[in-house]
Amino acid sequence: MPIETCLVLSNEGLTPGAYLLWLEAPEVAPHARPGQYVMVRCSSDHDPLLRRPLSVHRVEEERLALYFAVVGRGTEWLARRRPSDEVDILGPLGNGFKIEPHSRNLLLVAGGMGIAPLVFLAQKAAAEGYSPILIHGAPGALALYPQRLLPPRVDLRLATEDGSQGEKGLATELMVRYLEWADQVFACGPVGMYRAMAAHDLDKPVQVSLEVRLACGLGGCLGCAIHTRQGQRLVCRDGPIFDLGEILWDELKM
Amino acid sequence: MAELRLSVQLAPRSKRGLWLKNPVMVAAGTFGYGDELAPVLDIQRLGAIVCKGTTLKPRPGHPQPRLIETASGLLNSIGLHNIGVDALIRDKAPLWATWQVPVIVNIAGETVEEYARLAARLEGVAGVSALEVNISCPNLEAGGMEFGTDPVTAAEVTAAVKEVTSLPVMVKLSPNVTDIAEIAGAVAQAGADALTVINTLKGMAIDVARRRPALGSGVGGLSGPAIKPVALYMVYRVAQAVEVPVIGCGGIASAQDALEFLMAGASAVQVGTANFVNPKVALEIIGGIEAFMRREGVGDIAQLIGAAQP
């Protein structure tokens, strides 16, 4: 499990407050699978102290991309990195999404920044011959991930809350139309979105990516333990991908 | 220059002793049971590993959120989430017995008797090199007051553990006291072979949106670089007050930090929160101490221990 000091290749604002960061990561990138994450050092001193867990957004050979929103001092620091700066990452970590052997029709549901790991999954699925449908919801058109950056053979369906592009409404509302078609669902978004999905009582495998505070990412601190139907689980190591039905949504506090 | 001597004896009063090949260990609660971190670094090069605080029965720990980052620090309230001593003996100790690096088991109880039973369970278990007693736990027999805040109960726990074990016993002191030297003296008098100074400082954060404490359990322990000056002072003070070796712990993140603790009077150091930021930091600290010794012409680490004392 390498800790790698990566060269920044590019870092551009893609949507308001969100950045696409490409890193030269020859030790980490080739091993990364969709749904896995890296722990990113977001300072050159002790403040902010902890690494930030960010899901792997894309991999191109030895290059690795992160797509992240600026939500605090750590991601602010990361947004200021320029080409030829260095960023320290640890990973890849976590279990990753798993496509079941019998699944043909893959439905990917991305709420807002939740698109970050699903682009990697869509890329991998398309490369393996699947034709996934990717539903992407956002508050408005400006916050939508640019379509030109999506891999070919990915069928994109958009939903915006203000109706400025695609369907008016939430990603989960759009999702309902494709449920019958789908053999398997993969989702990433806010917990509220997962709660809405859990209320649908879906009769097919649904995998979701959980986001919690992590300190070490390695199972060393036990800071990320949650109760599930299968007992206590560490989000960092047993997750971050869980079956929707495994999580006790009513008692989940983050 | 001749080969550097980094080894330290942390339990000179114990029959079994506790030799470390270098004075850099990893602190309880920051390194799991050791095996979790093995894929990331060569753990055998560490001075010692202190495992996750262990109780008689498995504990699920506290509700989320368990971690809050603060300015150069970390508030945690894990709540002694651990697998319990029986699973530790069954699943972890056999692995440790094959390791070169000594593993020290950190034990925590709610009554004096629980500490003694834990120590008795661990007596003779291959793979366990020493015990570290966490006395920052609420004493159920004294209205939840922490064992470590009262010299009498702190000494009682120490004596009870010493009586049933042949292992070297380190006692990890709480900084949340009026005079840490008084507690240190009582614990050393009761038979502690070494003292770990310090555990986390009590702290909290408030979630203003919810108008509630931010940690799931309300309050937690502060660690990380933010507490280093406090820990350093307490090591300096305790090292003057007792004869037994002191192990410095609190905010150590670099070789410079470790050297400061050694010079303040610590015979060894524990790296804690910094492991989360850089899992290899303890190995880098060992290398940094060696580089300093070479540069300064110091052949034996013993020459540095307490060098800043009057």
PDB file of N, CA and C in Angstrom, chain A residues 1 3 41 46-52 73 90 213-216 218-227 232 234 237 253-254, chain B residues 29-32 36-37 39-40 52 60 64-74 78 81 225 253 273 276-280:
ATOM      1  N   MET A   1       0.848  -1.204   0.000  1.00  0.00           N
ATOM      2  CA  MET A   1       0.000   0.000   0.000  1.00  0.00           C
ATOM      3  C   MET A   1       0.875   1.243   0.000  1.00  0.00           C
ATOM      4  N   ILE A   3       2.424   5.046  -0.098  1.00  0.00           N
ATOM      5  CA  ILE A   3       2.208   6.473   0.128  1.00  0.00           C
ATOM      6  C   ILE A   3       3.014   7.129  -0.979  1.00  0.00           C
ATOM      7  N   ARG A  41      -3.184  14.168   1.601  1.00  0.00           N
ATOM      8  CA  ARG A  41      -2.636  15.155   2.530  1.00  0.00           C
ATOM      9  C   ARG A  41      -2.981  16.533   1.990  1.00  0.00           C
ATOM     10  N   HIS A  46       1.054  21.118   9.901  1.00  0.00           N
ATOM     11  CA  HIS A  46       0.128  20.363  10.749  1.00  0.00           C
ATOM     12  C   HIS A  46      -1.308  20.870  10.686  1.00  0.00           C
ATOM     13  N   ASP A  47      -1.585  21.809   9.810  1.00  0.00           N
ATOM     14  CA  ASP A  47      -2.904  22.428   9.850  1.00  0.00           C
ATOM     15  C   ASP A  47      -3.391  22.750   8.455  1.00  0.00           C
ATOM     16  N   PRO A  48      -4.465  22.145   7.970  1.00  0.00           N
ATOM     17  CA  PRO A  48      -5.233  21.083   8.624  1.00  0.00           C
ATOM     18  C   PRO A  48      -4.425  19.791   8.759  1.00  0.00           C
ATOM     19  N   LEU A  49      -4.742  19.061   9.814  1.00  0.00           N
ATOM     20  CA  LEU A  49      -3.896  17.949  10.227  1.00  0.00           C
ATOM     21  C   LEU A  49      -4.115  16.672   9.420  1.00  0.00           C
ATOM     22  N   LEU A  50      -5.368  16.270   9.306  1.00  0.00           N
ATOM     23  CA  LEU A  50      -5.649  14.932   8.776  1.00  0.00           C
ATOM     24  C   LEU A  50      -5.737  14.919   7.259  1.00  0.00           C
ATOM     25  N   ARG A  51      -5.458  13.754   6.694  1.00  0.00           N
ATOM     26  CA  ARG A  51      -5.689  13.548   5.263  1.00  0.00           C
ATOM     27  C   ARG A  51      -7.179  13.577   4.984  1.00  0.00           C
ATOM     28  N   ARG A  52      -7.540  13.886   3.747  1.00  0.00           N
ATOM     29  CA  ARG A  52      -8.942  13.867   3.326  1.00  0.00           C
ATOM     30  C   ARG A  52      -9.179  12.646   2.449  1.00  0.00           C
ATOM     31  N   ARG A  73     -11.047  23.899   4.761  1.00  0.00           N
ATOM     32  CA  ARG A  73      -9.672  24.369   4.567  1.00  0.00           C
ATOM     33  C   ARG A  73      -8.801  23.369   3.812  1.00  0.00           C
ATOM     34  N   LEU A  90      -2.248   8.404  -0.148  1.00  0.00           N
ATOM     35  CA  LEU A  90      -2.097   7.045   0.388  1.00  0.00           C
ATOM     36  C   LEU A  90      -3.248   6.213  -0.172  1.00  0.00           C
ATOM     37  N   ARG A 213     -16.262  10.782   8.348  1.00  0.00           N
ATOM     38  CA  ARG A 213     -14.954  11.307   8.749  1.00  0.00           C
ATOM     39  C   ARG A 213     -13.993  10.146   8.939  1.00  0.00           C
ATOM     40  N   LEU A 214     -12.851  10.213   8.314  1.00  0.00           N
ATOM     41  CA  LEU A 214     -11.813   9.203   8.499  1.00  0.00           C
ATOM     42  C   LEU A 214     -10.562   9.887   9.023  1.00  0.00           C
ATOM     43  N   ALA A 215      -9.834   9.181   9.882  1.00  0.00           N
ATOM     44  CA  ALA A 215      -8.536   9.716  10.295  1.00  0.00           C
ATOM     45  C   ALA A 215      -7.414   8.973   9.582  1.00  0.00           C
ATOM     46  N   CYS A 216      -7.399   7.628   9.708  1.00  0.00           N
ATOM     47  CA  CYS A 216      -6.237   6.902   9.179  1.00  0.00           C
ATOM     48  C   CYS A 216      -6.511   6.213   7.856  1.00  0.00           C
ATOM     49  N   LEU A 218      -6.962   3.135   7.471  1.00  0.00           N
ATOM     50  CA  LEU A 218      -6.308   1.822   7.476  1.00  0.00           C
ATOM     51  C   LEU A 218      -6.873   0.866   8.525  1.00  0.00           C
ATOM     52  N   GLY A 219      -7.902   1.292   9.234  1.00  0.00           N
ATOM     53  CA  GLY A 219      -8.440   0.432  10.285  1.00  0.00           C
ATOM     54  C   GLY A 219      -7.676   0.535  11.583  1.00  0.00           C
ATOM     55  N   GLY A 220      -6.836   1.544  11.700  1.00  0.00           N
ATOM     56  CA  GLY A 220      -5.991   1.681  12.891  1.00  0.00           C
ATOM     57  C   GLY A 220      -6.609   2.493  14.005  1.00  0.00           C
ATOM     58  N   CYS A 221      -7.568   3.374  13.683  1.00  0.00           N
ATOM     59  CA  CYS A 221      -8.085   4.287  14.715  1.00  0.00           C
ATOM     60  C   CYS A 221      -9.507   3.972  15.146  1.00  0.00           C
ATOM     61  N   LEU A 222     -10.253   3.239  14.331  1.00  0.00           N
ATOM     62  CA  LEU A 222     -11.639   2.863  14.622  1.00  0.00           C
ATOM     63  C   LEU A 222     -12.567   4.072  14.718  1.00  0.00           C
ATOM     64  N   GLY A 223     -12.154   5.187  14.118  1.00  0.00           N
ATOM     65  CA  GLY A 223     -12.976   6.394  14.149  1.00  0.00           C
ATOM     66  C   GLY A 223     -14.209   6.300  13.275  1.00  0.00           C
ATOM     67  N   CYS A 224     -14.241   5.369  12.333  1.00  0.00           N
ATOM     68  CA  CYS A 224     -15.312   5.342  11.326  1.00  0.00           C
ATOM     69  C   CYS A 224     -16.256   4.166  11.493  1.00  0.00           C
ATOM     70  N   ALA A 225     -16.282   3.558  12.691  1.00  0.00           N
ATOM     71  CA  ALA A 225     -17.125   2.371  12.891  1.00  0.00           C
ATOM     72  C   ALA A 225     -18.601   2.742  12.867  1.00  0.00           C
ATOM     73  N   ILE A 226     -19.403   1.937  12.162  1.00  0.00           N
ATOM     74  CA  ILE A 226     -20.852   2.118  12.156  1.00  0.00           C
ATOM     75  C   ILE A 226     -21.527   0.774  12.427  1.00  0.00           C
ATOM     76  N   HIS A 227     -22.757   0.853  12.955  1.00  0.00           N
ATOM     77  CA  HIS A 227     -23.525  -0.371  13.162  1.00  0.00           C
ATOM     78  C   HIS A 227     -24.274  -0.700  11.873  1.00  0.00           C
ATOM     79  N   GLN A 232     -20.884  -4.579  13.520  1.00  0.00           N
ATOM     80  CA  GLN A 232     -20.114  -3.353  13.400  1.00  0.00           C
ATOM     81  C   GLN A 232     -19.164  -3.431  12.204  1.00  0.00           C
ATOM     82  N   LEU A 234     -16.193  -1.102   9.719  1.00  0.00           N
ATOM     83  CA  LEU A 234     -15.367   0.090   9.531  1.00  0.00           C
ATOM     84  C   LEU A 234     -15.583   0.594   8.109  1.00  0.00           C
ATOM     85  N   ARG A 237     -12.358   0.428   5.780  1.00  0.00           N
ATOM     86  CA  ARG A 237     -11.778  -0.836   5.312  1.00  0.00           C
ATOM     87  C   ARG A 237     -12.848  -1.799   4.805  1.00  0.00           C
ATOM     88  N   LYS A 253     -25.647   8.309  11.991  1.00  0.00           N
ATOM     89  CA  LYS A 253     -25.327   9.720  12.265  1.00  0.00           C
ATOM     90  C   LYS A 253     -23.878   9.933  11.873  1.00  0.00           C
ATOM     91  N   MET A 254     -23.619  10.972  11.155  1.00  0.00           N
ATOM     92  CA  MET A 254     -22.242  11.196  10.711  1.00  0.00           C
ATOM     93  C   MET A 254     -21.755  12.572  11.128  1.00  0.00           C
TER      94      MET A 254
ATOM     95  N   GLY B  29      -4.208   2.927  20.378  1.00  0.00           N
ATOM     96  CA  GLY B  29      -5.354   3.539  19.722  1.00  0.00           C
ATOM     97  C   GLY B  29      -5.035   4.210  18.404  1.00  0.00           C
ATOM     98  N   THR B  30      -3.762   4.206  18.035  1.00  0.00           N
ATOM     99  CA  THR B  30      -3.400   4.864  16.770  1.00  0.00           C
ATOM    100  C   THR B  30      -2.806   3.878  15.774  1.00  0.00           C
ATOM    101  N   PHE B  31      -2.717   2.622  16.179  1.00  0.00           N
ATOM    102  CA  PHE B  31      -2.017   1.652  15.334  1.00  0.00           C
ATOM    103  C   PHE B  31      -2.726   0.303  15.368  1.00  0.00           C
ATOM    104  N   GLY B  32      -4.005   0.315  15.759  1.00  0.00           N
ATOM    105  CA  GLY B  32      -4.783  -0.915  15.818  1.00  0.00           C
ATOM    106  C   GLY B  32      -4.079  -1.976  16.642  1.00  0.00           C
ATOM    107  N   GLU B  36      -2.877  -4.248  11.029  1.00  0.00           N
ATOM    108  CA  GLU B  36      -3.580  -3.401  10.050  1.00  0.00           C
ATOM    109  C   GLU B  36      -2.601  -2.538   9.257  1.00  0.00           C
ATOM    110  N   LEU B  37      -1.499  -2.143   9.931  1.00  0.00           N
ATOM    111  CA  LEU B  37      -0.559  -1.215   9.302  1.00  0.00           C
ATOM    112  C   LEU B  37       0.583  -1.930   8.587  1.00  0.00           C
ATOM    113  N   PRO B  39       0.781  -3.699   5.938  1.00  0.00           N
ATOM    114  CA  PRO B  39       0.960  -3.532   4.484  1.00  0.00           C
ATOM    115  C   PRO B  39       1.611  -2.207   4.090  1.00  0.00           C
ATOM    116  N   VAL B  40       1.678  -1.254   5.024  1.00  0.00           N
ATOM    117  CA  VAL B  40       2.145   0.088   4.659  1.00  0.00           C
ATOM    118  C   VAL B  40       3.610   0.337   5.036  1.00  0.00           C
ATOM    119  N   LYS B  52      -4.235  -1.353  20.664  1.00  0.00           N
ATOM    120  CA  LYS B  52      -5.514  -0.739  21.023  1.00  0.00           C
ATOM    121  C   LYS B  52      -5.910  -1.055  22.470  1.00  0.00           C
ATOM    122  N   PRO B  60     -18.376  -2.053  21.857  1.00  0.00           N
ATOM    123  CA  PRO B  60     -18.699  -1.461  20.552  1.00  0.00           C
ATOM    124  C   PRO B  60     -18.243  -0.015  20.429  1.00  0.00           C
ATOM    125  N   GLN B  64     -21.214   7.649  16.455  1.00  0.00           N
ATOM    126  CA  GLN B  64     -20.636   8.668  15.575  1.00  0.00           C
ATOM    127  C   GLN B  64     -21.221  10.033  15.932  1.00  0.00           C
ATOM    128  N   PRO B  65     -20.555  11.127  15.600  1.00  0.00           N
ATOM    129  CA  PRO B  65     -19.172  11.185  15.137  1.00  0.00           C
ATOM    130  C   PRO B  65     -18.169  10.929  16.271  1.00  0.00           C
ATOM    131  N   ARG B  66     -17.105  10.229  15.918  1.00  0.00           N
ATOM    132  CA  ARG B  66     -16.068   9.895  16.892  1.00  0.00           C
ATOM    133  C   ARG B  66     -14.831  10.763  16.742  1.00  0.00           C
ATOM    134  N   LEU B  67     -14.738  11.508  15.661  1.00  0.00           N
ATOM    135  CA  LEU B  67     -13.533  12.287  15.377  1.00  0.00           C
ATOM    136  C   LEU B  67     -13.906  13.705  14.974  1.00  0.00           C
ATOM    137  N   ILE B  68     -13.212  14.685  15.525  1.00  0.00           N
ATOM    138  CA  ILE B  68     -13.369  16.066  15.086  1.00  0.00           C
ATOM    139  C   ILE B  68     -11.964  16.653  14.959  1.00  0.00           C
ATOM    140  N   GLU B  69     -11.663  17.162  13.787  1.00  0.00           N
ATOM    141  CA  GLU B  69     -10.356  17.803  13.623  1.00  0.00           C
ATOM    142  C   GLU B  69     -10.399  19.190  14.259  1.00  0.00           C
ATOM    143  N   THR B  70      -9.324  19.560  14.940  1.00  0.00           N
ATOM    144  CA  THR B  70      -9.218  20.901  15.522  1.00  0.00           C
ATOM    145  C   THR B  70      -7.939  21.540  14.986  1.00  0.00           C
ATOM    146  N   ALA B  71      -7.643  22.766  15.403  1.00  0.00           N
ATOM    147  CA  ALA B  71      -6.432  23.430  14.928  1.00  0.00           C
ATOM    148  C   ALA B  71      -5.207  22.598  15.319  1.00  0.00           C
ATOM    149  N   SER B  72      -4.526  22.049  14.347  1.00  0.00           N
ATOM    150  CA  SER B  72      -3.345  21.195  14.561  1.00  0.00           C
ATOM    151  C   SER B  72      -3.599  20.071  15.555  1.00  0.00           C
ATOM    152  N   GLY B  73      -4.825  19.639  15.647  1.00  0.00           N
ATOM    153  CA  GLY B  73      -5.119  18.581  16.608  1.00  0.00           C
ATOM    154  C   GLY B  73      -6.306  17.736  16.192  1.00  0.00           C
ATOM    155  N   LEU B  74      -6.613  16.763  17.043  1.00  0.00           N
ATOM    156  CA  LEU B  74      -7.704  15.837  16.762  1.00  0.00           C
ATOM    157  C   LEU B  74      -8.411  15.518  18.072  1.00  0.00           C
ATOM    158  N   ILE B  78     -13.589   7.504  20.781  1.00  0.00           N
ATOM    159  CA  ILE B  78     -13.799   6.178  20.200  1.00  0.00           C
ATOM    160  C   ILE B  78     -14.555   5.309  21.207  1.00  0.00           C
ATOM    161  N   HIS B  81     -13.627   1.136  21.866  1.00  0.00           N
ATOM    162  CA  HIS B  81     -14.066   0.115  20.912  1.00  0.00           C
ATOM    163  C   HIS B  81     -12.922  -0.897  20.763  1.00  0.00           C
ATOM    164  N   PRO B 225      -0.317  17.624  17.317  1.00  0.00           N
ATOM    165  CA  PRO B 225       0.683  18.663  17.558  1.00  0.00           C
ATOM    166  C   PRO B 225       0.217  19.769  18.511  1.00  0.00           C
ATOM    167  N   ALA B 253       5.493  14.419  16.130  1.00  0.00           N
ATOM    168  CA  ALA B 253       5.255  14.245  14.692  1.00  0.00           C
ATOM    169  C   ALA B 253       6.551  14.298  13.886  1.00  0.00           C
ATOM    170  N   THR B 273      -1.114  10.365  17.076  1.00  0.00           N
ATOM    171  CA  THR B 273      -1.945  10.942  16.016  1.00  0.00           C
ATOM    172  C   THR B 273      -1.185  11.118  14.698  1.00  0.00           C
ATOM    173  N   PHE B 276      -1.656   8.797  11.785  1.00  0.00           N
ATOM    174  CA  PHE B 276      -2.806   8.930  10.885  1.00  0.00           C
ATOM    175  C   PHE B 276      -2.422   9.764   9.664  1.00  0.00           C
ATOM    176  N   VAL B 277      -1.582  10.747   9.880  1.00  0.00           N
ATOM    177  CA  VAL B 277      -1.190  11.652   8.799  1.00  0.00           C
ATOM    178  C   VAL B 277      -0.161  10.961   7.899  1.00  0.00           C
ATOM    179  N   ASN B 278       0.773  10.296   8.536  1.00  0.00           N
ATOM    180  CA  ASN B 278       1.820   9.588   7.803  1.00  0.00           C
ATOM    181  C   ASN B 278       2.135   8.280   8.531  1.00  0.00           C
ATOM    182  N   PRO B 279       1.600   7.168   8.042  1.00  0.00           N
ATOM    183  CA  PRO B 279       1.799   5.889   8.745  1.00  0.00           C
ATOM    184  C   PRO B 279       3.264   5.497   8.893  1.00  0.00           C
ATOM    185  N   LYS B 280       4.121   6.100   8.095  1.00  0.00           N
ATOM    186  CA  LYS B 280       5.545   5.758   8.178  1.00  0.00           C
ATOM    187  C   LYS B 280       6.324   6.714   9.080  1.00  0.00           C
TER     188      LYS B 280
END
